[in-house]
Short mmCIF file of C-alpha atoms and ligand atoms in Angstrom, two decimals:
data_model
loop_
_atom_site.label_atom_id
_atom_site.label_comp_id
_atom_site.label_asym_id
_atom_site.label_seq_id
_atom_site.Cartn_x
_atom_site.Cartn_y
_atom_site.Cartn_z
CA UNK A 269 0.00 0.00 0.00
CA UNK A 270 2.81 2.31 0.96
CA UNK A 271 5.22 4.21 -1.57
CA UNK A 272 8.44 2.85 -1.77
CA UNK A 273 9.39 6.27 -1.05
CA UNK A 274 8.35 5.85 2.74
CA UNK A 275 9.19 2.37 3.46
CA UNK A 276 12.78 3.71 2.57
CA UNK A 277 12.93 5.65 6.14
CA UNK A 278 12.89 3.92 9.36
CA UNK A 279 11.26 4.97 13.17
CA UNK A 280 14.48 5.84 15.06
CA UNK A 281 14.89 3.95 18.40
CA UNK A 282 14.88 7.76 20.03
CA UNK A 283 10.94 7.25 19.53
CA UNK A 284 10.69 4.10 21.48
CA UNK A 285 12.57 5.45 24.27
CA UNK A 286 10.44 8.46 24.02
CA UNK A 287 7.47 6.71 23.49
CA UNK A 288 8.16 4.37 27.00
CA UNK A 289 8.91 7.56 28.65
CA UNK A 290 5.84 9.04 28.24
CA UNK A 291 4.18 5.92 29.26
CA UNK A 292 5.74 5.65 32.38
CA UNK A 293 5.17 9.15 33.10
CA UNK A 294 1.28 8.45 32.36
CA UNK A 295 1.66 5.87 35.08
CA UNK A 296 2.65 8.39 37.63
CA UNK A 297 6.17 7.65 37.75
CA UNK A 298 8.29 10.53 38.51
CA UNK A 299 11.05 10.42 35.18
CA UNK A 300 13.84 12.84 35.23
CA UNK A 301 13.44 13.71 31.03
CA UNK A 302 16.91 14.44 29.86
CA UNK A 303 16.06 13.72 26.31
CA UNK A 304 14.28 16.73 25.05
CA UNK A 305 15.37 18.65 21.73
CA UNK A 306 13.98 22.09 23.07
CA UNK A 307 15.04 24.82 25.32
CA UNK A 308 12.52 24.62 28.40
CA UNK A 309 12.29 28.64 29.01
CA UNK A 310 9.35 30.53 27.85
CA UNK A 311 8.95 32.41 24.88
CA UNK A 312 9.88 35.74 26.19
CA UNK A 313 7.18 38.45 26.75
CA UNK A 314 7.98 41.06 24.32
CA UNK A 315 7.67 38.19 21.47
CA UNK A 316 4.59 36.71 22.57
CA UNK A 317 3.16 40.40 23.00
CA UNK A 318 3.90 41.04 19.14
CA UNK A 319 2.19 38.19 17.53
CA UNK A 320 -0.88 38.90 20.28
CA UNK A 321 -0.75 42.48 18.56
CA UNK A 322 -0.60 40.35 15.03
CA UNK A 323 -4.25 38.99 16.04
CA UNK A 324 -5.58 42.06 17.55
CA UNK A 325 -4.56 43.56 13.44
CA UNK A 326 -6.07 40.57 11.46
CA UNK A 327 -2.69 39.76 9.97
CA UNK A 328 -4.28 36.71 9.73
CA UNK A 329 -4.01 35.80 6.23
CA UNK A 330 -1.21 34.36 3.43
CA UNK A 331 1.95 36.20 3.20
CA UNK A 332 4.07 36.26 0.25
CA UNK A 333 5.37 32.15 -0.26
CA UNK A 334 8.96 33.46 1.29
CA UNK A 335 7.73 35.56 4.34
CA UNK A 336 6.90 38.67 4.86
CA UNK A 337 9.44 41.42 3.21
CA UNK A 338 9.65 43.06 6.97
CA UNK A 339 10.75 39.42 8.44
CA UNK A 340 13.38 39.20 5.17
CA UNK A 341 14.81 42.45 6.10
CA UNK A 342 15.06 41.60 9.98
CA UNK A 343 16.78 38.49 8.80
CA UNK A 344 19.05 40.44 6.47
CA UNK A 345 19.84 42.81 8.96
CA UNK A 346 20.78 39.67 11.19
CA UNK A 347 22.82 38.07 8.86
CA UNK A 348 24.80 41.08 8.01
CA UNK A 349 25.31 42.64 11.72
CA UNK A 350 26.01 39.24 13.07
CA UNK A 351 27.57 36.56 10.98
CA UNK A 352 28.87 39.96 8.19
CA UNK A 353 26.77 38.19 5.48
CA UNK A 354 25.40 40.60 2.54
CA UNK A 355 22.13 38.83 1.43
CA UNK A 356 19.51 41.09 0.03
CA UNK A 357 15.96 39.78 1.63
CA UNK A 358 14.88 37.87 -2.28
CA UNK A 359 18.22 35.89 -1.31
CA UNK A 360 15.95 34.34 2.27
CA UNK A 361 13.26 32.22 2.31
CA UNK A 362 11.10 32.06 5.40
CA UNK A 363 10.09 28.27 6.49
CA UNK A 364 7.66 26.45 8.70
CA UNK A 365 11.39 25.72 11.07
CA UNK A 366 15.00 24.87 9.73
CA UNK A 367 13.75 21.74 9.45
CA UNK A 368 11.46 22.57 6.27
CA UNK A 369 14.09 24.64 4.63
CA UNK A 370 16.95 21.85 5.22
CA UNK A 371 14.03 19.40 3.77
CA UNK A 372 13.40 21.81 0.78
CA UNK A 373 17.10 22.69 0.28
CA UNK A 374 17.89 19.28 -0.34
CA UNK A 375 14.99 18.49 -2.69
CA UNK A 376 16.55 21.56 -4.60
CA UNK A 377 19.81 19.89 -4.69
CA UNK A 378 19.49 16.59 -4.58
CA UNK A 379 17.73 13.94 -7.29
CA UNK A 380 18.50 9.99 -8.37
CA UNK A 381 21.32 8.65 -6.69
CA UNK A 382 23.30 12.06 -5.76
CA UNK A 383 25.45 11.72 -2.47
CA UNK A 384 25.16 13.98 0.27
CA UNK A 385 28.05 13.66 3.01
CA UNK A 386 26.64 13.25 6.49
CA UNK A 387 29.02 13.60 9.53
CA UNK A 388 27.87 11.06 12.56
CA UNK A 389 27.17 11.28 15.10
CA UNK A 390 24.46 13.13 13.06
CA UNK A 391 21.01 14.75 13.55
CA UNK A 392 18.26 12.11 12.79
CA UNK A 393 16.68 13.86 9.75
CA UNK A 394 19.56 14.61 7.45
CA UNK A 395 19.81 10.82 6.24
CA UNK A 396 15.91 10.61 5.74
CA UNK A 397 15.67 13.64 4.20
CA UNK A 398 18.35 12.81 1.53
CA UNK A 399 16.79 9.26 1.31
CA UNK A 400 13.41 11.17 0.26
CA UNK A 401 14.80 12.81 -1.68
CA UNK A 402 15.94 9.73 -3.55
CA UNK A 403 19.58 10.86 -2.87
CA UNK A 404 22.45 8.63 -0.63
CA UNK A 405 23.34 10.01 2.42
CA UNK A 406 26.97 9.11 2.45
CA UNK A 407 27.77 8.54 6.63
CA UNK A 408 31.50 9.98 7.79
CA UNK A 409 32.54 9.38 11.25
CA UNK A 410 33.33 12.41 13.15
CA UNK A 411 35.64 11.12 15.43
CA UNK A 412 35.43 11.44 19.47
CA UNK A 413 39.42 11.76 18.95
CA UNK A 414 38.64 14.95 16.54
CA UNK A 415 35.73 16.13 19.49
CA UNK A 416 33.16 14.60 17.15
CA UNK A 417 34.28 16.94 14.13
CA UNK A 418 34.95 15.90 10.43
CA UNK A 419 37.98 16.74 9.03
CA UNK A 420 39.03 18.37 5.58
CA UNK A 421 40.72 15.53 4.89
CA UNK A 422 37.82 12.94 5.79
CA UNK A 423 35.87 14.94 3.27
CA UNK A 424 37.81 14.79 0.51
CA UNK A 425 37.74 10.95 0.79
CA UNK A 426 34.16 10.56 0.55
CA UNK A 427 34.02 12.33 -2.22
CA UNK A 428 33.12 10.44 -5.69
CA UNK A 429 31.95 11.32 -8.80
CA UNK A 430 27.90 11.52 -7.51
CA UNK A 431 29.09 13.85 -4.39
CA UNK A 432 26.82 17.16 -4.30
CA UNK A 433 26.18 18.02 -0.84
CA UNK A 434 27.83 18.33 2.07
CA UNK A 435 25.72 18.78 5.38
CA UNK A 436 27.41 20.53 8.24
CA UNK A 437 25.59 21.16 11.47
CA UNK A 438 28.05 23.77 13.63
CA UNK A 439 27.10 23.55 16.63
CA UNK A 440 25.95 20.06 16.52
CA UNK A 441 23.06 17.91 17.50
CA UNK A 442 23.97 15.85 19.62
CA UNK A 443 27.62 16.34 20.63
CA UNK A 444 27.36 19.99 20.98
CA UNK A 445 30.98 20.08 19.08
CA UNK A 446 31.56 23.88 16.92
CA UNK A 447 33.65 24.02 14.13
CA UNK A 448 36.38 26.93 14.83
CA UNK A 449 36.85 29.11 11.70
CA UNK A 450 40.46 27.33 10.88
CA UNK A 451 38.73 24.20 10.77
CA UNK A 452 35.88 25.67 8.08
CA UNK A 453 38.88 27.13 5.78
CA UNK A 454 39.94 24.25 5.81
CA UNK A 455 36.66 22.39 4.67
CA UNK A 456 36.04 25.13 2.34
CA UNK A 457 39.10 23.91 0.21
CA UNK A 458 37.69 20.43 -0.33
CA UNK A 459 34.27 22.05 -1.04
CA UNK A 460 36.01 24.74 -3.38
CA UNK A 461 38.40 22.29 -4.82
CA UNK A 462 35.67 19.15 -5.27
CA UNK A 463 32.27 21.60 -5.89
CA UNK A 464 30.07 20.39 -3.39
CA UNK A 465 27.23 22.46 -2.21
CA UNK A 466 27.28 23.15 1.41
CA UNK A 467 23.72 23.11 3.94
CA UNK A 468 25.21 24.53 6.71
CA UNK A 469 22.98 24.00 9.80
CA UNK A 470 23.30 27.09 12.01
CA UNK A 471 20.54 26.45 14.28
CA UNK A 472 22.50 26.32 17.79
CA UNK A 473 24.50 29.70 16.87
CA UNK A 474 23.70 31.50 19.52
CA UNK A 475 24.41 28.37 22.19
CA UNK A 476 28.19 28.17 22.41
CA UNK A 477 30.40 28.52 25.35
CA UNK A 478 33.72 29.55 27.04
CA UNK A 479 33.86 32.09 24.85
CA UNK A 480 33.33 30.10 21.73
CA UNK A 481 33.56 32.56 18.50
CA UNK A 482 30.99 31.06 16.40
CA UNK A 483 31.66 31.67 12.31
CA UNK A 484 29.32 31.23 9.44
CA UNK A 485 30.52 28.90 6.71
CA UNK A 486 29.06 31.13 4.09
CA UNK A 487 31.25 34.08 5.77
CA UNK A 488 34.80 32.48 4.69
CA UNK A 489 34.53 34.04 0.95
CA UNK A 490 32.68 34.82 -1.79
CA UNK A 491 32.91 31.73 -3.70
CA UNK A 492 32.10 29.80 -0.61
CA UNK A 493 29.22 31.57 0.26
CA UNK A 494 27.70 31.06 -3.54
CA UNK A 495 27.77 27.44 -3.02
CA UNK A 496 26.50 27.44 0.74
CA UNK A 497 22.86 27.73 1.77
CA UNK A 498 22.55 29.06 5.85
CA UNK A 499 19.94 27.19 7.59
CA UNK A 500 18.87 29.09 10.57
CA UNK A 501 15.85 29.75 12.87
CA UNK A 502 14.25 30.80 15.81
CA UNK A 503 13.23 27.78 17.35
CA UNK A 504 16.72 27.32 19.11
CA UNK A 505 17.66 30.62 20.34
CA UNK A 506 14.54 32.25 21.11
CA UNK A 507 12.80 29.37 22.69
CA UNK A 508 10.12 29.43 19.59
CA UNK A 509 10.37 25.89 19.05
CA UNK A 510 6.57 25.90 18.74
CA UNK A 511 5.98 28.99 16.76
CA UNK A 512 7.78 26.97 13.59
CA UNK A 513 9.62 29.50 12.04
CA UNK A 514 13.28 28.94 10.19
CA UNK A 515 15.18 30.37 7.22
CA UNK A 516 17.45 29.69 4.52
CA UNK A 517 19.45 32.44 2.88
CA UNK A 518 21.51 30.97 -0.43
CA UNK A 519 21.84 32.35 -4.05
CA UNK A 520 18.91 33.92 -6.02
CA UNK A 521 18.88 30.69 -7.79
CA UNK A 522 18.26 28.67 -5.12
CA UNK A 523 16.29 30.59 -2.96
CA UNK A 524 14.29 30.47 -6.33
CA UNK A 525 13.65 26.79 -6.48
CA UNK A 526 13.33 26.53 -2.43
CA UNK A 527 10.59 28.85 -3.36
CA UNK A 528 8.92 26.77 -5.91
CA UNK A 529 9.14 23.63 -4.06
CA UNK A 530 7.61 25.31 -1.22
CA UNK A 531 4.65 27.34 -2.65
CA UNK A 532 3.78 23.92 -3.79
CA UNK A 533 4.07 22.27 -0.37
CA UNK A 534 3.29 24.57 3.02
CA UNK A 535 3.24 27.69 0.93
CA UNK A 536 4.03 30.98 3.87
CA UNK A 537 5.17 30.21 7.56
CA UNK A 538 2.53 31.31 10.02
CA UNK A 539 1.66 35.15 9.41
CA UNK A 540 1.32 35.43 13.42
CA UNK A 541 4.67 33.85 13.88
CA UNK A 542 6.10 35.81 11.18
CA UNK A 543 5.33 38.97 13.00
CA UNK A 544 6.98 37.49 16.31
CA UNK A 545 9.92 36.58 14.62
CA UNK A 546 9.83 40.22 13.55
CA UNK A 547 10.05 41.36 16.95
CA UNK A 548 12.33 38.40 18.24
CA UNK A 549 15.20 39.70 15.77
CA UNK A 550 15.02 43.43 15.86
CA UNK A 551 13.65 43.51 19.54
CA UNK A 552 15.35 43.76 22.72
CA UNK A 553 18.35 40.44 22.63
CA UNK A 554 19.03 40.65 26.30
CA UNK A 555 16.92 37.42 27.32
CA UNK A 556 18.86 35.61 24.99
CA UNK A 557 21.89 36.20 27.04
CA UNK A 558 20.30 34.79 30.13
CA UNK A 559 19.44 31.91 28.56
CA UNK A 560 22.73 31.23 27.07
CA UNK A 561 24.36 31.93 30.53
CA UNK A 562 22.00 29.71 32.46
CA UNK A 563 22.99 26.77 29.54
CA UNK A 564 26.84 27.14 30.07
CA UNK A 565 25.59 26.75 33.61
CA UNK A 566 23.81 23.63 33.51
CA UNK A 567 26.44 22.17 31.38
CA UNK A 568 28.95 22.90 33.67
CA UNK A 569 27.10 21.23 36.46
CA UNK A 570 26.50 17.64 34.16
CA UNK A 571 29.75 17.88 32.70
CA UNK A 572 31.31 17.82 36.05
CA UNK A 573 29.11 15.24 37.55
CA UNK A 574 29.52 12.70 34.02
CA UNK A 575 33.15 12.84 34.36
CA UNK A 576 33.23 12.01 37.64
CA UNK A 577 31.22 8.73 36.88
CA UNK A 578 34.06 5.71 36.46
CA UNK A 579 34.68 4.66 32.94
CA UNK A 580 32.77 7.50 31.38
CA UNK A 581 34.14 9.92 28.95
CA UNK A 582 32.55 12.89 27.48
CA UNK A 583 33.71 15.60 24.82
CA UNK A 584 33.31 18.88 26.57
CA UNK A 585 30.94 20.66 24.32
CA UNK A 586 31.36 23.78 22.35
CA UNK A 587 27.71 24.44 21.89
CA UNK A 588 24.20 23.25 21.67
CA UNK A 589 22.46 22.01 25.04
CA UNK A 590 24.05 18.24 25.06
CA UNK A 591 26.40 16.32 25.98
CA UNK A 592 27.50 13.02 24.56
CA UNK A 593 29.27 10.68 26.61
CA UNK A 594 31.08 7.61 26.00
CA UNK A 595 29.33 5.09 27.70
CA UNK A 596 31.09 2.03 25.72
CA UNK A 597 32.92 0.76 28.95
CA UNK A 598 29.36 -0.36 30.75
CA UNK A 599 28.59 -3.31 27.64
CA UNK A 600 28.49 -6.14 28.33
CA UNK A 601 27.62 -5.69 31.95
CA UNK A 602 24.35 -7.01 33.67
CA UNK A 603 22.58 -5.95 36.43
CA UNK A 604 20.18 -7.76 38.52
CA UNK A 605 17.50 -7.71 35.63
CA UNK A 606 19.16 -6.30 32.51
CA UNK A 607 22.07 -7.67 29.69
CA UNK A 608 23.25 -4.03 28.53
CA UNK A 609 24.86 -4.74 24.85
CA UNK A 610 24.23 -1.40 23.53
CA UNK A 611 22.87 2.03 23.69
CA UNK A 612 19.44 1.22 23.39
CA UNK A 613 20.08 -1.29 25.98
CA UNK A 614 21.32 1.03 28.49
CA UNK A 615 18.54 3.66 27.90
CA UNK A 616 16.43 1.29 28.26
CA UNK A 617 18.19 0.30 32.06
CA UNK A 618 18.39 3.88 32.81
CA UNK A 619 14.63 4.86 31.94
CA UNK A 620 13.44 1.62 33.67
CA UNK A 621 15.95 1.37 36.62
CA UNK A 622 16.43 5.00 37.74
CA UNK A 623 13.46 6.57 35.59
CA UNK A 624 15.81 9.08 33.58
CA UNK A 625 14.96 9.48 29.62
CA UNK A 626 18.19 9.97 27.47
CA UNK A 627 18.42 8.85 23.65
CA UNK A 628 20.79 5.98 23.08
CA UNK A 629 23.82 6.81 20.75
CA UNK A 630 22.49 4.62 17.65
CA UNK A 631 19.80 7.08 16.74
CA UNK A 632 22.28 9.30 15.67
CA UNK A 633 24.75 6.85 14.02
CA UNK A 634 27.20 6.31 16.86
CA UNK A 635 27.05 3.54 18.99
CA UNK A 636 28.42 3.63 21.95
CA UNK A 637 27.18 6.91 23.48
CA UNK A 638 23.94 8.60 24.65
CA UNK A 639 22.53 11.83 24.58
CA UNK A 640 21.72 13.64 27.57
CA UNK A 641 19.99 16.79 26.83
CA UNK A 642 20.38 19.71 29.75
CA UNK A 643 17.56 21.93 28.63
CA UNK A 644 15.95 21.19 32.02
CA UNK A 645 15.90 22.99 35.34
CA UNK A 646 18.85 23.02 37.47
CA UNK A 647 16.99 21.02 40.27
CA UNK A 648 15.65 18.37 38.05
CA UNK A 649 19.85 18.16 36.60
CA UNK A 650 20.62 18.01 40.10
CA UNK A 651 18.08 14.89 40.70
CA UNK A 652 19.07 13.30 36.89
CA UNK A 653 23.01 12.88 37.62
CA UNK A 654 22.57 11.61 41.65
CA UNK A 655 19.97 9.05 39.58
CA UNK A 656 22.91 8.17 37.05
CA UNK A 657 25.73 8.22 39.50
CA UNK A 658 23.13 5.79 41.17
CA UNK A 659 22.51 3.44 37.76
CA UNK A 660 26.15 3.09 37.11
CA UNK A 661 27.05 2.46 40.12
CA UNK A 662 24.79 -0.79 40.01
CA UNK A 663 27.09 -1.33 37.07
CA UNK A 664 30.61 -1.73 38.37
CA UNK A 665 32.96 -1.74 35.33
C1 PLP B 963 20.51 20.33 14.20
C2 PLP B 963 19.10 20.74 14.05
N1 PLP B 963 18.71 21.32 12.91
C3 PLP B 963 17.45 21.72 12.71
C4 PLP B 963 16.49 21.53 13.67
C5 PLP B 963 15.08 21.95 13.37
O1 PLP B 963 14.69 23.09 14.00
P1 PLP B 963 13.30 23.79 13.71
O2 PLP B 963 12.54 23.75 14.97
O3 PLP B 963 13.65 25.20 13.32
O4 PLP B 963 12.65 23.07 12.59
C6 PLP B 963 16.84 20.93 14.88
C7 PLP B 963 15.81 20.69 15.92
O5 PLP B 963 15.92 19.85 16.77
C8 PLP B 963 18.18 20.54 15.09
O6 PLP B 963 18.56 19.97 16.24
#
């Protein structure tokens, strides 16, 4: 009945996890979630008072297929001020989140057996999304060694003769690692030298620590930025993971067919989120800082209480709000009721035994890790790593 099309793309083991999580929560149980995706602060006011103001107006109805020309020219204005990016606002397209325009970039890009290079640990869409688009997602390993980074060199030998697309997700989901601007210049020569196309997932910019300089891929030169398309959106930084609203910015060319493939699909993000992510960009910035402090925070705190687990190692992360420990050392151990051979395995001991949700390693290519998400509250942290100094310690290595 299905389309081969669909049957191609698989239910991630992150939903099962999920999925158990939420049932033992519906039972009452009190789990510690450390697996969430979004930031856990509120929108903040001044956001959710402009698209309140949007209703109040009736600007209610379609926008233009790209967003409004006010949200293009916030966006510009973003681009240029912050990441020194010239893109005039025909050169941005407006999405229903970065997902969509990551989705719609590579339908643009990609067709009939064209190879996209993937870095794993990787988020869980990019493969399905190239596989949809009937393309190969071509799987690098970014190394723990090289804090979960590809190199130029690892690159260049993936390339063959179908290569088009290179994905690059800076900071990452889910190691956190950021790519320093030495380490892009040197990327950009493969992609210069081999001409690949470049998606370059920005969506955890504003998330990076220890005074992490984060640089746009596009930024490095002219030429690179004419084969790169930004990915970017609100959903990270401003807490708007709800409100749906992400961007690409890329050549007239291919902002052109982004916009053709979407007029045919969503057509215009939300016209009331459009007008909050008005007010997000060109309003006052100083909650973001809060939020960003509070994150380098939190890390802190479960960076210092993972390490101190025995046999656990962990990349210190650049950015994002995860970290991605090595958690290799506890297979092949058994407890009292489970045989832990893998990362599924052990988030399944760790939801069941100490009720803490965490996504095992193998949902984002890597086996051997798991993701523990700190986009919680510092008291709930506080309760997650006494509960998984508590479930390792049933463990001894
Ligand atoms: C790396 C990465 N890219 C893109 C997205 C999608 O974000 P949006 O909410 O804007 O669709 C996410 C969300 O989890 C993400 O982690």
């Amino acid at each position: 009945m299905l389309s081969k099309r669909v049957n191609k793309i698989g239910i991630s083991h992150t939903m099962k996890v999920a999925q158990e999580a939420k049932e033992l929560q519906a039972k009452g149980e009190n789990v510690i979630d450390l697996s969430v995706g979004e930031p856990d602060f509120p929108t903040p006011q001044n956001i959710k008072n402009a698209a309140i103001r949007a209703i109040e107006n009736n600007f209610t109805k379609y926008t233009l297929n790209a967003g409004t020309i006010e949200l293009r020219k916030a966006i510009a204005e973003k681009l240029k001020k912050e990441n020194g990016l010239d893109y005039s606002p025909n050169e941005i397209i407006v999405s229903a989140g970065a997902k969509q325009s990551i989705y719609n970039a590579v339908q643009a890009l990609i067709y009939n057996d064209d190879e996209a290079i993937i870095a794993a640990p990787y988020w869980v869409s990019y493969p399905e999304i190239v596989t949809l688009a009937h393309g190969k997602p071509v799987i690098v390993n970014a190394s723990e060694e090289n804090g979960f980074k590809l190199t130029a060199q690892q690159i260049s030998e993936a390339v063959t003769p179908q290569t088009k697309l290179l994905i690059l997700c800076n900071p990452c989901n889910p190691t956190g690692a950021a790519y320093s601007k030495k380490e892009l210049e040197e990327i950009a020569e493969v992609v210069e030298e081999k001409k690949l196309f470049v998606i370059s997932d920005e969506i955890y910019e504003k998330l990076v620590y220890d005074d992490f300089k984060f640089v746009s891929f596009a930024s490095l030169s002219e030429k690179i930025k004419s084969r790169t398309i930004v990915v970017n959106g609100l959903s990270k930084a401003y807490s708007m993971t709800g409100w749906r609203i992400g961007y690409a910015a890329a050549s007239q060319e291919i902002i052109n067919a982004l916009n053709k493939i979407q007029s045919h699909s969503t057509s215009n993000a939300s016209s009331i989120s459009q007008a909050a992510a008005v007010e997000a960009l060109i309003g006052p910035q100083d909650s973001l800082e809060v939020m960003r402090k509070e994150f380098e925070r939190r890390r802190n705190f479960l960076y210092d209480s993972i390490t101190s687990i025995e046999g656990i190692k962990c990349h210190k992360p650049e950015g994002a709000f995860y970290l991605f420990p090595n958690v290799s050392e506890y297979f092949n151990k058994s407890t009292h009721v489970f045989k832990i051979t893998n990362s599924f395995d052990l988030a399944m001991y760790l939801l069941y035994e100490e009720k803490i949700a965490t996504v095992p390693g193998s949902a984002f290519g890597a086996e051997g890790y798991i993701r523990i998400s700190y986009s919680t509250s510092m008291e709930q942290l506080e309760e997650g790593a006494r509960r998984l100094k508590e479930a390792f310690k049933k463990m001894s290595v």
